[in-house]
Amino acid sequence: MSQRCPHCHYARQPDDDAPDWQCPACTKAYAKAAAVPPPDGTHNARPRHSMGHQGGVGRWLLVLLAFGAALWFGRTLFPATAAPDGPAATGQPEVRLYATAWCGYCRLTRDFFAANGIQYVEHDIEQSSEALKEHRKLGGNGVPLIVVGDDVVKGWNEAALRRLLAPWLKG
């Protein structure tokens, strides 16, 4: 006598591995009024032969593919944040150069900063009235006027610059 599932109408076969109270195809318990209820914790047991049909490797590959696509396309949405450039990133104090385009000593100062990897902000006192006001406030009578942190260096003075910027000099 073969038994049919009331849910999926599967005809039970003699070689099915599911318990007698459970349908091997849909894994639902049969409704039997006179039968003993299934043991606790076993009402969702699945037969061994249907495991591959419920996901298995295919489902994991799909999840892995979706995760890989999210990483690949998400990298353009979240660009890597580079370390900030500038004096704050290296611990170097702020360096400001008040200069003119024609001054030879100003050119020496620029070359010194470039050769030693010193980051600075240049203000041309002939091009900016605001820069000229700042230059005069700092007591400048000529150029270059260099401000390193809170220290002011008037004129070209390599020894003073080396002393103030020693930890940050490359050369």
PDB file of C-alpha atoms in Angstrom:
ATOM      1  CA  MET A   1       0.000   0.000   0.000  1.00  0.00           C
ATOM      2  CA  SER A   2       1.518   3.320  -1.039  1.00  0.00           C
ATOM      3  CA  GLN A   3       0.825   6.486   0.858  1.00  0.00           C
ATOM      4  CA  ARG A   4       0.109   9.842  -0.872  1.00  0.00           C
ATOM      5  CA  CYS A   5       0.995  13.230   0.590  1.00  0.00           C
ATOM      6  CA  PRO A   6      -2.097  15.427   1.113  1.00  0.00           C
ATOM      7  CA  HIS A   7      -0.021  18.548   0.299  1.00  0.00           C
ATOM      8  CA  CYS A   8       1.980  17.678  -2.838  1.00  0.00           C
ATOM      9  CA  HIS A   9       0.338  14.331  -3.764  1.00  0.00           C
ATOM     10  CA  TYR A  10       3.698  12.548  -3.860  1.00  0.00           C
ATOM     11  CA  ALA A  11       3.364   8.773  -3.822  1.00  0.00           C
ATOM     12  CA  ARG A  12       5.688   7.331  -1.209  1.00  0.00           C
ATOM     13  CA  GLN A  13       8.216   4.817  -2.565  1.00  0.00           C
ATOM     14  CA  PRO A  14       9.618   1.839  -0.637  1.00  0.00           C
ATOM     15  CA  ASP A  15      13.209   3.194  -0.866  1.00  0.00           C
ATOM     16  CA  ASP A  16      12.414   6.719   0.506  1.00  0.00           C
ATOM     17  CA  ASP A  17      14.580   7.724   3.499  1.00  0.00           C
ATOM     18  CA  ALA A  18      12.100  10.071   5.208  1.00  0.00           C
ATOM     19  CA  PRO A  19      10.340   8.920   8.402  1.00  0.00           C
ATOM     20  CA  ASP A  20       6.910   7.333   8.031  1.00  0.00           C
ATOM     21  CA  TRP A  21       5.123  10.416   9.324  1.00  0.00           C
ATOM     22  CA  GLN A  22       6.842  12.792   6.836  1.00  0.00           C
ATOM     23  CA  CYS A  23       6.489  13.299   3.063  1.00  0.00           C
ATOM     24  CA  PRO A  24       9.854  12.649   1.311  1.00  0.00           C
ATOM     25  CA  ALA A  25       9.131  15.280  -1.378  1.00  0.00           C
ATOM     26  CA  CYS A  26       7.800  18.323   0.482  1.00  0.00           C
ATOM     27  CA  THR A  27       9.014  17.324   3.992  1.00  0.00           C
ATOM     28  CA  LYS A  28       5.646  18.166   5.584  1.00  0.00           C
ATOM     29  CA  ALA A  29       4.205  15.899   8.267  1.00  0.00           C
ATOM     30  CA  TYR A  30       1.185  13.829   7.321  1.00  0.00           C
ATOM     31  CA  ALA A  31      -2.029  14.676   9.164  1.00  0.00           C
ATOM     32  CA  LYS A  32      -2.956  11.440  10.978  1.00  0.00           C
ATOM     33  CA  ALA A  33      -5.599  11.558  13.614  1.00  0.00           C
ATOM     34  CA  ALA A  34      -4.817   8.207  15.174  1.00  0.00           C
ATOM     35  CA  ALA A  35      -1.047   8.257  14.719  1.00  0.00           C
ATOM     36  CA  VAL A  36       1.512   9.279  17.285  1.00  0.00           C
ATOM     37  CA  PRO A  37       2.809  12.836  16.696  1.00  0.00           C
ATOM     38  CA  PRO A  38       6.343  13.186  15.394  1.00  0.00           C
ATOM     39  CA  PRO A  39       9.155  13.433  17.947  1.00  0.00           C
ATOM     40  CA  ASP A  40      10.140  16.930  19.100  1.00  0.00           C
ATOM     41  CA  GLY A  41      12.622  18.725  16.900  1.00  0.00           C
ATOM     42  CA  THR A  42      12.233  16.377  13.921  1.00  0.00           C
ATOM     43  CA  HIS A  43       9.219  17.898  12.183  1.00  0.00           C
ATOM     44  CA  ASN A  44      11.442  19.837   9.719  1.00  0.00           C
ATOM     45  CA  ALA A  45      13.827  17.006   8.892  1.00  0.00           C
ATOM     46  CA  ARG A  46      14.641  16.802   5.174  1.00  0.00           C
ATOM     47  CA  PRO A  47      15.395  13.602   3.333  1.00  0.00           C
ATOM     48  CA  ARG A  48      19.003  13.232   2.184  1.00  0.00           C
ATOM     49  CA  HIS A  49      18.200  12.994  -1.516  1.00  0.00           C
ATOM     50  CA  SER A  50      16.481  16.418  -1.652  1.00  0.00           C
ATOM     51  CA  MET A  51      19.304  18.460  -0.068  1.00  0.00           C
ATOM     52  CA  GLY A  52      20.874  19.461  -3.381  1.00  0.00           C
ATOM     53  CA  HIS A  53      17.561  20.744  -4.718  1.00  0.00           C
ATOM     54  CA  GLN A  54      17.109  23.354  -1.977  1.00  0.00           C
ATOM     55  CA  GLY A  55      20.141  25.536  -2.796  1.00  0.00           C
ATOM     56  CA  GLY A  56      23.429  23.856  -2.170  1.00  0.00           C
ATOM     57  CA  VAL A  57      26.399  24.997  -4.254  1.00  0.00           C
ATOM     58  CA  GLY A  58      24.322  27.053  -6.677  1.00  0.00           C
ATOM     59  CA  ARG A  59      22.942  29.262  -3.925  1.00  0.00           C
ATOM     60  CA  TRP A  60      26.408  29.840  -2.459  1.00  0.00           C
ATOM     61  CA  LEU A  61      27.798  30.709  -5.876  1.00  0.00           C
ATOM     62  CA  LEU A  62      25.000  33.211  -6.370  1.00  0.00           C
ATOM     63  CA  VAL A  63      25.683  34.798  -2.975  1.00  0.00           C
ATOM     64  CA  LEU A  64      29.408  34.934  -3.705  1.00  0.00           C
ATOM     65  CA  LEU A  65      28.796  36.474  -7.130  1.00  0.00           C
ATOM     66  CA  ALA A  66      26.501  39.128  -5.647  1.00  0.00           C
ATOM     67  CA  PHE A  67      29.046  39.938  -2.946  1.00  0.00           C
ATOM     68  CA  GLY A  68      31.854  40.211  -5.515  1.00  0.00           C
ATOM     69  CA  ALA A  69      29.761  42.489  -7.725  1.00  0.00           C
ATOM     70  CA  ALA A  70      28.943  44.703  -4.745  1.00  0.00           C
ATOM     71  CA  LEU A  71      32.629  45.026  -3.917  1.00  0.00           C
ATOM     72  CA  TRP A  72      33.623  45.674  -7.521  1.00  0.00           C
ATOM     73  CA  PHE A  73      30.986  48.298  -8.259  1.00  0.00           C
ATOM     74  CA  GLY A  74      30.991  49.710  -4.737  1.00  0.00           C
ATOM     75  CA  ARG A  75      34.618  50.767  -4.930  1.00  0.00           C
ATOM     76  CA  THR A  76      33.686  53.608  -7.280  1.00  0.00           C
ATOM     77  CA  LEU A  77      30.999  54.741  -4.844  1.00  0.00           C
ATOM     78  CA  PHE A  78      33.409  54.784  -1.912  1.00  0.00           C
ATOM     79  CA  PRO A  79      36.766  56.090  -3.142  1.00  0.00           C
ATOM     80  CA  ALA A  80      39.714  55.321  -0.936  1.00  0.00           C
ATOM     81  CA  THR A  81      40.530  58.243   1.248  1.00  0.00           C
ATOM     82  CA  ALA A  82      44.123  59.153   0.759  1.00  0.00           C
ATOM     83  CA  ALA A  83      46.167  60.561   3.564  1.00  0.00           C
ATOM     84  CA  PRO A  84      45.705  64.304   3.645  1.00  0.00           C
ATOM     85  CA  ASP A  85      48.460  66.273   2.011  1.00  0.00           C
ATOM     86  CA  GLY A  86      49.849  69.329   3.636  1.00  0.00           C
ATOM     87  CA  PRO A  87      51.711  70.367   6.723  1.00  0.00           C
ATOM     88  CA  ALA A  88      49.104  68.952   9.130  1.00  0.00           C
ATOM     89  CA  ALA A  89      49.633  65.420   7.775  1.00  0.00           C
ATOM     90  CA  THR A  90      53.382  65.481   8.402  1.00  0.00           C
ATOM     91  CA  GLY A  91      53.363  67.529  11.596  1.00  0.00           C
ATOM     92  CA  GLN A  92      55.240  70.292   9.812  1.00  0.00           C
ATOM     93  CA  PRO A  93      54.334  73.764  11.072  1.00  0.00           C
ATOM     94  CA  GLU A  94      52.576  76.132   8.710  1.00  0.00           C
ATOM     95  CA  VAL A  95      55.075  77.951   6.478  1.00  0.00           C
ATOM     96  CA  ARG A  96      54.120  81.197   4.724  1.00  0.00           C
ATOM     97  CA  LEU A  97      56.360  83.041   2.293  1.00  0.00           C
ATOM     98  CA  TYR A  98      55.719  86.723   1.555  1.00  0.00           C
ATOM     99  CA  ALA A  99      57.603  87.440  -1.653  1.00  0.00           C
ATOM    100  CA  THR A 100      57.673  89.081  -5.075  1.00  0.00           C
ATOM    101  CA  ALA A 101      58.108  87.520  -8.499  1.00  0.00           C
ATOM    102  CA  TRP A 102      61.348  89.408  -9.335  1.00  0.00           C
ATOM    103  CA  CYS A 103      63.250  88.943  -6.031  1.00  0.00           C
ATOM    104  CA  GLY A 104      66.378  86.748  -6.229  1.00  0.00           C
ATOM    105  CA  TYR A 105      66.343  85.939  -2.496  1.00  0.00           C
ATOM    106  CA  CYS A 106      62.689  84.908  -2.789  1.00  0.00           C
ATOM    107  CA  ARG A 107      63.755  82.531  -5.586  1.00  0.00           C
ATOM    108  CA  LEU A 108      66.491  81.111  -3.301  1.00  0.00           C
ATOM    109  CA  THR A 109      63.859  80.552  -0.597  1.00  0.00           C
ATOM    110  CA  ARG A 110      61.527  78.763  -3.048  1.00  0.00           C
ATOM    111  CA  ASP A 111      64.426  76.589  -4.241  1.00  0.00           C
ATOM    112  CA  PHE A 112      65.384  75.773  -0.645  1.00  0.00           C
ATOM    113  CA  PHE A 113      61.809  74.710   0.164  1.00  0.00           C
ATOM    114  CA  ALA A 114      61.552  72.606  -3.024  1.00  0.00           C
ATOM    115  CA  ALA A 115      64.910  70.884  -2.465  1.00  0.00           C
ATOM    116  CA  ASN A 116      64.024  69.985   1.123  1.00  0.00           C
ATOM    117  CA  GLY A 117      60.385  68.965   0.640  1.00  0.00           C
ATOM    118  CA  ILE A 118      58.967  71.811   2.705  1.00  0.00           C
ATOM    119  CA  GLN A 119      55.342  72.649   1.990  1.00  0.00           C
ATOM    120  CA  TYR A 120      54.514  76.327   2.091  1.00  0.00           C
ATOM    121  CA  VAL A 121      52.007  78.939   0.993  1.00  0.00           C
ATOM    122  CA  GLU A 122      53.314  81.875  -1.009  1.00  0.00           C
ATOM    123  CA  HIS A 123      51.778  85.349  -0.926  1.00  0.00           C
ATOM    124  CA  ASP A 124      52.907  87.868  -3.569  1.00  0.00           C
ATOM    125  CA  ILE A 125      52.835  91.255  -1.859  1.00  0.00           C
ATOM    126  CA  GLU A 126      52.741  93.090  -5.211  1.00  0.00           C
ATOM    127  CA  GLN A 127      49.699  91.163  -6.452  1.00  0.00           C
ATOM    128  CA  SER A 128      47.588  91.122  -3.276  1.00  0.00           C
ATOM    129  CA  SER A 129      46.815  94.090  -1.047  1.00  0.00           C
ATOM    130  CA  GLU A 130      45.746  91.658   1.694  1.00  0.00           C
ATOM    131  CA  ALA A 131      49.172  89.966   1.527  1.00  0.00           C
ATOM    132  CA  LEU A 132      50.859  93.389   1.726  1.00  0.00           C
ATOM    133  CA  LYS A 133      48.842  94.275   4.854  1.00  0.00           C
ATOM    134  CA  GLU A 134      49.835  90.968   6.509  1.00  0.00           C
ATOM    135  CA  HIS A 135      53.485  91.547   5.487  1.00  0.00           C
ATOM    136  CA  ARG A 136      53.480  94.978   7.142  1.00  0.00           C
ATOM    137  CA  LYS A 137      51.685  93.666  10.260  1.00  0.00           C
ATOM    138  CA  LEU A 138      54.506  91.145  10.675  1.00  0.00           C
ATOM    139  CA  GLY A 139      57.053  93.984  10.574  1.00  0.00           C
ATOM    140  CA  GLY A 140      58.258  93.348   7.050  1.00  0.00           C
ATOM    141  CA  ASN A 141      60.285  96.029   5.285  1.00  0.00           C
ATOM    142  CA  GLY A 142      61.578  93.818   2.499  1.00  0.00           C
ATOM    143  CA  VAL A 143      61.238  90.405   0.955  1.00  0.00           C
ATOM    144  CA  PRO A 144      61.361  87.533   1.547  1.00  0.00           C
ATOM    145  CA  LEU A 145      59.521  87.401   4.832  1.00  0.00           C
ATOM    146  CA  ILE A 146      59.029  83.826   6.034  1.00  0.00           C
ATOM    147  CA  VAL A 147      56.674  82.757   8.803  1.00  0.00           C
ATOM    148  CA  VAL A 148      57.331  79.281  10.281  1.00  0.00           C
ATOM    149  CA  GLY A 149      54.635  78.537  12.836  1.00  0.00           C
ATOM    150  CA  ASP A 150      54.904  81.529  15.186  1.00  0.00           C
ATOM    151  CA  ASP A 151      58.473  82.469  14.194  1.00  0.00           C
ATOM    152  CA  VAL A 152      59.219  85.193  11.647  1.00  0.00           C
ATOM    153  CA  VAL A 153      62.377  85.155   9.519  1.00  0.00           C
ATOM    154  CA  LYS A 154      63.108  88.465   7.781  1.00  0.00           C
ATOM    155  CA  GLY A 155      65.157  88.184   4.615  1.00  0.00           C
ATOM    156  CA  TRP A 156      67.019  85.158   3.249  1.00  0.00           C
ATOM    157  CA  ASN A 157      68.511  83.299   6.229  1.00  0.00           C
ATOM    158  CA  GLU A 158      69.242  79.644   5.450  1.00  0.00           C
ATOM    159  CA  ALA A 159      70.666  78.928   8.920  1.00  0.00           C
ATOM    160  CA  ALA A 160      67.488  80.158  10.640  1.00  0.00           C
ATOM    161  CA  LEU A 161      65.290  78.137   8.233  1.00  0.00           C
ATOM    162  CA  ARG A 162      67.369  74.989   8.823  1.00  0.00           C
ATOM    163  CA  ARG A 163      67.084  75.478  12.583  1.00  0.00           C
ATOM    164  CA  LEU A 164      63.294  76.017  12.517  1.00  0.00           C
ATOM    165  CA  LEU A 165      62.550  73.246   9.985  1.00  0.00           C
ATOM    166  CA  ALA A 166      65.258  70.702  10.949  1.00  0.00           C
ATOM    167  CA  PRO A 167      62.919  67.742  11.662  1.00  0.00           C
ATOM    168  CA  TRP A 168      61.199  68.134   8.268  1.00  0.00           C
ATOM    169  CA  LEU A 169      64.199  68.733   5.993  1.00  0.00           C
ATOM    170  CA  LYS A 170      65.017  66.032   3.439  1.00  0.00           C
ATOM    171  CA  GLY A 171      68.510  67.203   2.511  1.00  0.00           C
TER     172      GLY A 171
END
